[in-house]
């Protein structure tokens, strides 16, 4: 008995499973009629394949498509972020210019509108210091107290307060046995 | 590997792997390279904007093929008048792809015309299966997943489509057994 044509079609597509696969192959080996039917099916696939898109056409379409998608989708993704999310990028030059501009405006304000002591005293509390002999003390005049300025007792008590254990011996005198 | 459609690396991976299959399938439904390019591009846009996570590459591919198939069929259903007008405008705008397309048909002569006529005359359920099989290169399992039918059903439809194609191409000079 010859093979059902649906089986041949599946055989052609490599979709037949065992045991049908080996049974079909075996039958085809000795049945010329079925081989001819299989060839006919192959012929249909072959003729359909004549209308295949050439690979280079697909490749160029893929490149074109990617370009458009990148522009469209990434363009959307890269839409202007809200002001607070926008990164502020500034070169050193423009930063200096901006700072200088601020200074000019600030100083310019004083120059143009002037300042009266009354106005400033309201903002900045005035404080004047008279520099005379009463409240100026020269640093060089301050006496520095060296180690000689302290008594042995003072030194020992200082060291004791810092937690040092001081053992004193006097040169040339033997302790009493 | 999990595929997140908005992840740029995943998107690029899926784009590179699926573009050929999608454009082949789409082209053989609409038979116009410019339109096929637009529709495939739209499918990828939807893919990106939908922000879907697929468990693997295959599922992403099935989804894209389903979308392209629907877009292509909708395009055909939209009516011949509208598309004919659109084609006219597109061709006048010297679509590069359409030019090449026309040239190829001219070069291949009658064979392609006959094949297209035979494929176009197939009922939709058979036409889609044979396009996915012969031009998309999908196996029965994948076709079943895309169309939401069983593998057994795919097998039957592929066979029936081949039988019908055989009948309509029989007697054609270009079709040699």
PDB file of C-alpha atoms in Angstrom, chain B:
ATOM      1  CA  UNK B   1      16.769  34.352  27.777  1.00  0.00           C
ATOM      2  CA  UNK B   2      14.045  36.740  28.868  1.00  0.00           C
ATOM      3  CA  UNK B   3      13.232  39.411  26.312  1.00  0.00           C
ATOM      4  CA  UNK B   4      12.099  42.832  27.432  1.00  0.00           C
ATOM      5  CA  UNK B   5      10.886  44.681  24.375  1.00  0.00           C
ATOM      6  CA  UNK B   6      11.994  48.108  25.600  1.00  0.00           C
ATOM      7  CA  UNK B   7      15.469  46.958  26.531  1.00  0.00           C
ATOM      8  CA  UNK B   8      17.742  48.238  23.768  1.00  0.00           C
ATOM      9  CA  UNK B   9      19.958  45.151  23.632  1.00  0.00           C
ATOM     10  CA  UNK B  10      16.998  42.777  23.579  1.00  0.00           C
ATOM     11  CA  UNK B  11      15.300  44.895  20.954  1.00  0.00           C
ATOM     12  CA  UNK B  12      18.351  44.872  18.713  1.00  0.00           C
ATOM     13  CA  UNK B  13      18.786  41.125  19.151  1.00  0.00           C
ATOM     14  CA  UNK B  14      15.178  40.414  18.210  1.00  0.00           C
ATOM     15  CA  UNK B  15      15.317  42.919  15.360  1.00  0.00           C
ATOM     16  CA  UNK B  16      18.387  41.313  13.804  1.00  0.00           C
ATOM     17  CA  UNK B  17      17.107  37.777  14.251  1.00  0.00           C
ATOM     18  CA  UNK B  18      13.502  38.292  13.151  1.00  0.00           C
ATOM     19  CA  UNK B  19      13.659  40.940  10.443  1.00  0.00           C
ATOM     20  CA  UNK B  20      14.302  38.538   7.540  1.00  0.00           C
ATOM     21  CA  UNK B  21      11.471  36.201   8.483  1.00  0.00           C
ATOM     22  CA  UNK B  22       9.043  39.066   9.040  1.00  0.00           C
ATOM     23  CA  UNK B  23       9.794  40.878   5.800  1.00  0.00           C
ATOM     24  CA  UNK B  24       9.567  37.631   3.803  1.00  0.00           C
ATOM     25  CA  UNK B  25       6.205  36.746   5.304  1.00  0.00           C
ATOM     26  CA  UNK B  26       4.833  40.253   4.988  1.00  0.00           C
ATOM     27  CA  UNK B  27       6.073  40.702   1.435  1.00  0.00           C
ATOM     28  CA  UNK B  28       4.407  37.500   0.294  1.00  0.00           C
ATOM     29  CA  UNK B  29       1.082  38.623   1.694  1.00  0.00           C
ATOM     30  CA  UNK B  30       1.078  42.149   0.256  1.00  0.00           C
ATOM     31  CA  UNK B  31       3.487  41.658  -2.682  1.00  0.00           C
ATOM     32  CA  UNK B  32       4.872  45.162  -2.371  1.00  0.00           C
ATOM     33  CA  UNK B  33       8.269  45.798  -0.852  1.00  0.00           C
ATOM     34  CA  UNK B  34       7.614  49.374   0.294  1.00  0.00           C
ATOM     35  CA  UNK B  35       4.399  48.421   2.040  1.00  0.00           C
ATOM     36  CA  UNK B  36       5.990  45.320   3.538  1.00  0.00           C
ATOM     37  CA  UNK B  37       8.818  47.459   4.931  1.00  0.00           C
ATOM     38  CA  UNK B  38       6.357  49.906   6.457  1.00  0.00           C
ATOM     39  CA  UNK B  39       4.276  47.164   8.043  1.00  0.00           C
ATOM     40  CA  UNK B  40       7.268  45.325   9.505  1.00  0.00           C
ATOM     41  CA  UNK B  41       8.506  48.599  10.879  1.00  0.00           C
ATOM     42  CA  UNK B  42       5.137  49.240  12.441  1.00  0.00           C
ATOM     43  CA  UNK B  43       5.237  45.803  14.039  1.00  0.00           C
ATOM     44  CA  UNK B  44       8.620  46.604  15.618  1.00  0.00           C
ATOM     45  CA  UNK B  45       7.341  49.967  16.804  1.00  0.00           C
ATOM     46  CA  UNK B  46       4.423  48.265  18.503  1.00  0.00           C
ATOM     47  CA  UNK B  47       6.801  45.708  19.944  1.00  0.00           C
ATOM     48  CA  UNK B  48       8.898  48.459  21.499  1.00  0.00           C
ATOM     49  CA  UNK B  49       6.070  50.670  22.672  1.00  0.00           C
ATOM     50  CA  UNK B  50       3.978  47.853  24.167  1.00  0.00           C
ATOM     51  CA  UNK B  51       6.759  47.183  26.653  1.00  0.00           C
ATOM     52  CA  UNK B  52       6.150  43.440  26.909  1.00  0.00           C
ATOM     53  CA  UNK B  53       8.382  40.905  28.606  1.00  0.00           C
ATOM     54  CA  UNK B  54       8.653  37.586  26.781  1.00  0.00           C
ATOM     55  CA  UNK B  55       9.969  34.444  28.459  1.00  0.00           C
ATOM     56  CA  UNK B  56      12.248  33.740  25.484  1.00  0.00           C
ATOM     57  CA  UNK B  57      13.218  34.772  21.957  1.00  0.00           C
ATOM     58  CA  UNK B  58      10.791  32.340  20.343  1.00  0.00           C
ATOM     59  CA  UNK B  59       7.789  33.861  22.071  1.00  0.00           C
ATOM     60  CA  UNK B  60       8.879  37.338  20.969  1.00  0.00           C
ATOM     61  CA  UNK B  61       9.236  36.028  17.422  1.00  0.00           C
ATOM     62  CA  UNK B  62       5.765  34.441  17.442  1.00  0.00           C
ATOM     63  CA  UNK B  63       4.293  37.685  18.726  1.00  0.00           C
ATOM     64  CA  UNK B  64       5.970  39.715  15.986  1.00  0.00           C
ATOM     65  CA  UNK B  65       4.926  37.290  13.249  1.00  0.00           C
ATOM     66  CA  UNK B  66       1.345  37.407  14.525  1.00  0.00           C
ATOM     67  CA  UNK B  67       1.373  41.222  14.454  1.00  0.00           C
ATOM     68  CA  UNK B  68       2.907  41.361  10.971  1.00  0.00           C
ATOM     69  CA  UNK B  69       0.397  38.809   9.695  1.00  0.00           C
ATOM     70  CA  UNK B  70      -2.505  40.828  11.082  1.00  0.00           C
ATOM     71  CA  UNK B  71      -1.141  44.095   9.739  1.00  0.00           C
ATOM     72  CA  UNK B  72      -0.607  42.576   6.307  1.00  0.00           C
ATOM     73  CA  UNK B  73      -4.053  40.991   6.162  1.00  0.00           C
ATOM     74  CA  UNK B  74      -5.660  44.226   7.354  1.00  0.00           C
ATOM     75  CA  UNK B  75      -3.795  46.050   4.656  1.00  0.00           C
ATOM     76  CA  UNK B  76      -5.241  43.705   2.036  1.00  0.00           C
ATOM     77  CA  UNK B  77      -8.737  43.990   3.475  1.00  0.00           C
ATOM     78  CA  UNK B  78      -8.626  47.764   3.493  1.00  0.00           C
ATOM     79  CA  UNK B  79      -9.672  47.582  -0.088  1.00  0.00           C
ATOM     80  CA  UNK B  80      -8.047  47.459  -3.460  1.00  0.00           C
ATOM     81  CA  UNK B  81      -9.017  50.976  -4.426  1.00  0.00           C
ATOM     82  CA  UNK B  82      -7.226  52.579  -1.562  1.00  0.00           C
ATOM     83  CA  UNK B  83      -4.098  50.472  -1.904  1.00  0.00           C
ATOM     84  CA  UNK B  84      -3.995  50.972  -5.664  1.00  0.00           C
ATOM     85  CA  UNK B  85      -4.013  54.711  -5.122  1.00  0.00           C
ATOM     86  CA  UNK B  86      -1.368  54.389  -2.478  1.00  0.00           C
ATOM     87  CA  UNK B  87       0.805  52.261  -4.744  1.00  0.00           C
ATOM     88  CA  UNK B  88       0.526  54.866  -7.447  1.00  0.00           C
ATOM     89  CA  UNK B  89       1.678  57.596  -5.101  1.00  0.00           C
ATOM     90  CA  UNK B  90       4.451  55.442  -3.712  1.00  0.00           C
ATOM     91  CA  UNK B  91       5.723  54.448  -7.113  1.00  0.00           C
ATOM     92  CA  UNK B  92       5.644  58.037  -8.262  1.00  0.00           C
ATOM     93  CA  UNK B  93       7.688  58.941  -5.215  1.00  0.00           C
ATOM     94  CA  UNK B  94      10.262  56.578  -6.721  1.00  0.00           C
ATOM     95  CA  UNK B  95      10.330  54.069  -3.886  1.00  0.00           C
ATOM     96  CA  UNK B  96      13.680  52.376  -4.331  1.00  0.00           C
ATOM     97  CA  UNK B  97      12.417  49.070  -3.038  1.00  0.00           C
ATOM     98  CA  UNK B  98       9.389  49.095  -5.324  1.00  0.00           C
ATOM     99  CA  UNK B  99      11.604  49.760  -8.341  1.00  0.00           C
ATOM    100  CA  UNK B 100      13.831  46.814  -7.574  1.00  0.00           C
ATOM    101  CA  UNK B 101      10.772  44.717  -6.921  1.00  0.00           C
ATOM    102  CA  UNK B 102       9.268  45.541 -10.287  1.00  0.00           C
ATOM    103  CA  UNK B 103      12.585  44.886 -12.000  1.00  0.00           C
ATOM    104  CA  UNK B 104      12.842  41.467 -10.431  1.00  0.00           C
ATOM    105  CA  UNK B 105       9.384  40.479 -11.615  1.00  0.00           C
ATOM    106  CA  UNK B 106      10.319  41.680 -15.067  1.00  0.00           C
ATOM    107  CA  UNK B 107      13.507  39.593 -15.001  1.00  0.00           C
ATOM    108  CA  UNK B 108      11.857  36.436 -13.733  1.00  0.00           C
ATOM    109  CA  UNK B 109       9.096  36.725 -16.291  1.00  0.00           C
ATOM    110  CA  UNK B 110       5.890  34.763 -16.121  1.00  0.00           C
ATOM    111  CA  UNK B 111       6.880  32.286 -13.438  1.00  0.00           C
ATOM    112  CA  UNK B 112       6.624  34.733 -10.558  1.00  0.00           C
ATOM    113  CA  UNK B 113       3.320  36.076 -11.840  1.00  0.00           C
ATOM    114  CA  UNK B 114       1.910  32.561 -12.012  1.00  0.00           C
ATOM    115  CA  UNK B 115       3.195  31.678  -8.548  1.00  0.00           C
ATOM    116  CA  UNK B 116       1.742  34.838  -7.059  1.00  0.00           C
ATOM    117  CA  UNK B 117      -1.574  34.270  -8.725  1.00  0.00           C
ATOM    118  CA  UNK B 118      -1.719  30.701  -7.426  1.00  0.00           C
ATOM    119  CA  UNK B 119      -0.751  31.712  -3.882  1.00  0.00           C
ATOM    120  CA  UNK B 120      -3.138  34.686  -3.854  1.00  0.00           C
ATOM    121  CA  UNK B 121      -6.040  32.515  -4.930  1.00  0.00           C
ATOM    122  CA  UNK B 122      -5.606  30.147  -1.982  1.00  0.00           C
ATOM    123  CA  UNK B 123      -8.173  30.508   0.800  1.00  0.00           C
ATOM    124  CA  UNK B 124      -6.740  32.636   3.604  1.00  0.00           C
ATOM    125  CA  UNK B 125      -6.267  29.806   6.098  1.00  0.00           C
ATOM    126  CA  UNK B 126      -4.224  27.796   3.591  1.00  0.00           C
ATOM    127  CA  UNK B 127      -2.398  30.789   2.152  1.00  0.00           C
ATOM    128  CA  UNK B 128      -1.092  31.924   5.508  1.00  0.00           C
ATOM    129  CA  UNK B 129       0.143  28.443   6.400  1.00  0.00           C
ATOM    130  CA  UNK B 130       2.011  27.984   3.120  1.00  0.00           C
ATOM    131  CA  UNK B 131       3.549  31.473   3.332  1.00  0.00           C
ATOM    132  CA  UNK B 132       4.751  30.808   6.883  1.00  0.00           C
ATOM    133  CA  UNK B 133       6.111  27.444   5.766  1.00  0.00           C
ATOM    134  CA  UNK B 134       7.683  28.204   2.405  1.00  0.00           C
ATOM    135  CA  UNK B 135       8.738  31.835   2.827  1.00  0.00           C
ATOM    136  CA  UNK B 136       8.977  32.179   6.581  1.00  0.00           C
ATOM    137  CA  UNK B 137      10.737  28.829   6.879  1.00  0.00           C
ATOM    138  CA  UNK B 138       8.817  28.044  10.064  1.00  0.00           C
ATOM    139  CA  UNK B 139       8.326  24.510  11.299  1.00  0.00           C
ATOM    140  CA  UNK B 140       4.877  23.068  12.047  1.00  0.00           C
ATOM    141  CA  UNK B 141       5.194  23.773  15.749  1.00  0.00           C
ATOM    142  CA  UNK B 142       5.976  27.460  15.187  1.00  0.00           C
ATOM    143  CA  UNK B 143       3.203  27.837  12.615  1.00  0.00           C
ATOM    144  CA  UNK B 144       0.785  26.309  15.120  1.00  0.00           C
ATOM    145  CA  UNK B 145       1.919  28.759  17.792  1.00  0.00           C
ATOM    146  CA  UNK B 146       1.584  31.759  15.494  1.00  0.00           C
ATOM    147  CA  UNK B 147      -1.854  30.816  14.196  1.00  0.00           C
ATOM    148  CA  UNK B 148      -3.144  29.294  17.403  1.00  0.00           C
ATOM    149  CA  UNK B 149      -3.841  25.890  15.846  1.00  0.00           C
ATOM    150  CA  UNK B 150      -2.538  22.393  16.519  1.00  0.00           C
ATOM    151  CA  UNK B 151       0.480  20.897  14.765  1.00  0.00           C
ATOM    152  CA  UNK B 152      -1.789  18.258  13.251  1.00  0.00           C
ATOM    153  CA  UNK B 153      -3.944  20.999  11.796  1.00  0.00           C
ATOM    154  CA  UNK B 154      -0.854  22.709  10.374  1.00  0.00           C
ATOM    155  CA  UNK B 155       0.199  19.450   8.718  1.00  0.00           C
ATOM    156  CA  UNK B 156      -3.202  19.058   7.068  1.00  0.00           C
ATOM    157  CA  UNK B 157      -3.306  22.682   5.912  1.00  0.00           C
ATOM    158  CA  UNK B 158       0.200  22.553   4.425  1.00  0.00           C
ATOM    159  CA  UNK B 159      -0.739  19.455   2.513  1.00  0.00           C
ATOM    160  CA  UNK B 160      -4.046  20.914   1.272  1.00  0.00           C
ATOM    161  CA  UNK B 161      -2.329  24.126   0.210  1.00  0.00           C
ATOM    162  CA  UNK B 162       0.234  22.140  -1.773  1.00  0.00           C
ATOM    163  CA  UNK B 163      -2.498  20.147  -3.458  1.00  0.00           C
ATOM    164  CA  UNK B 164      -4.293  23.325  -4.475  1.00  0.00           C
ATOM    165  CA  UNK B 165      -1.102  24.952  -5.682  1.00  0.00           C
ATOM    166  CA  UNK B 166      -0.325  21.861  -7.691  1.00  0.00           C
ATOM    167  CA  UNK B 167      -3.720  22.057  -9.358  1.00  0.00           C
ATOM    168  CA  UNK B 168      -3.484  25.735 -10.212  1.00  0.00           C
ATOM    169  CA  UNK B 169       0.105  25.535 -11.391  1.00  0.00           C
ATOM    170  CA  UNK B 170      -0.501  22.387 -13.443  1.00  0.00           C
ATOM    171  CA  UNK B 171      -0.423  22.988 -17.155  1.00  0.00           C
ATOM    172  CA  UNK B 172       1.622  26.121 -16.625  1.00  0.00           C
ATOM    173  CA  UNK B 173       4.649  26.092 -18.897  1.00  0.00           C
ATOM    174  CA  UNK B 174       6.910  27.320 -16.177  1.00  0.00           C
ATOM    175  CA  UNK B 175       6.001  24.472 -13.927  1.00  0.00           C
ATOM    176  CA  UNK B 176       8.134  21.493 -14.804  1.00  0.00           C
ATOM    177  CA  UNK B 177       7.867  18.305 -12.842  1.00  0.00           C
TER     178      UNK B 177
END
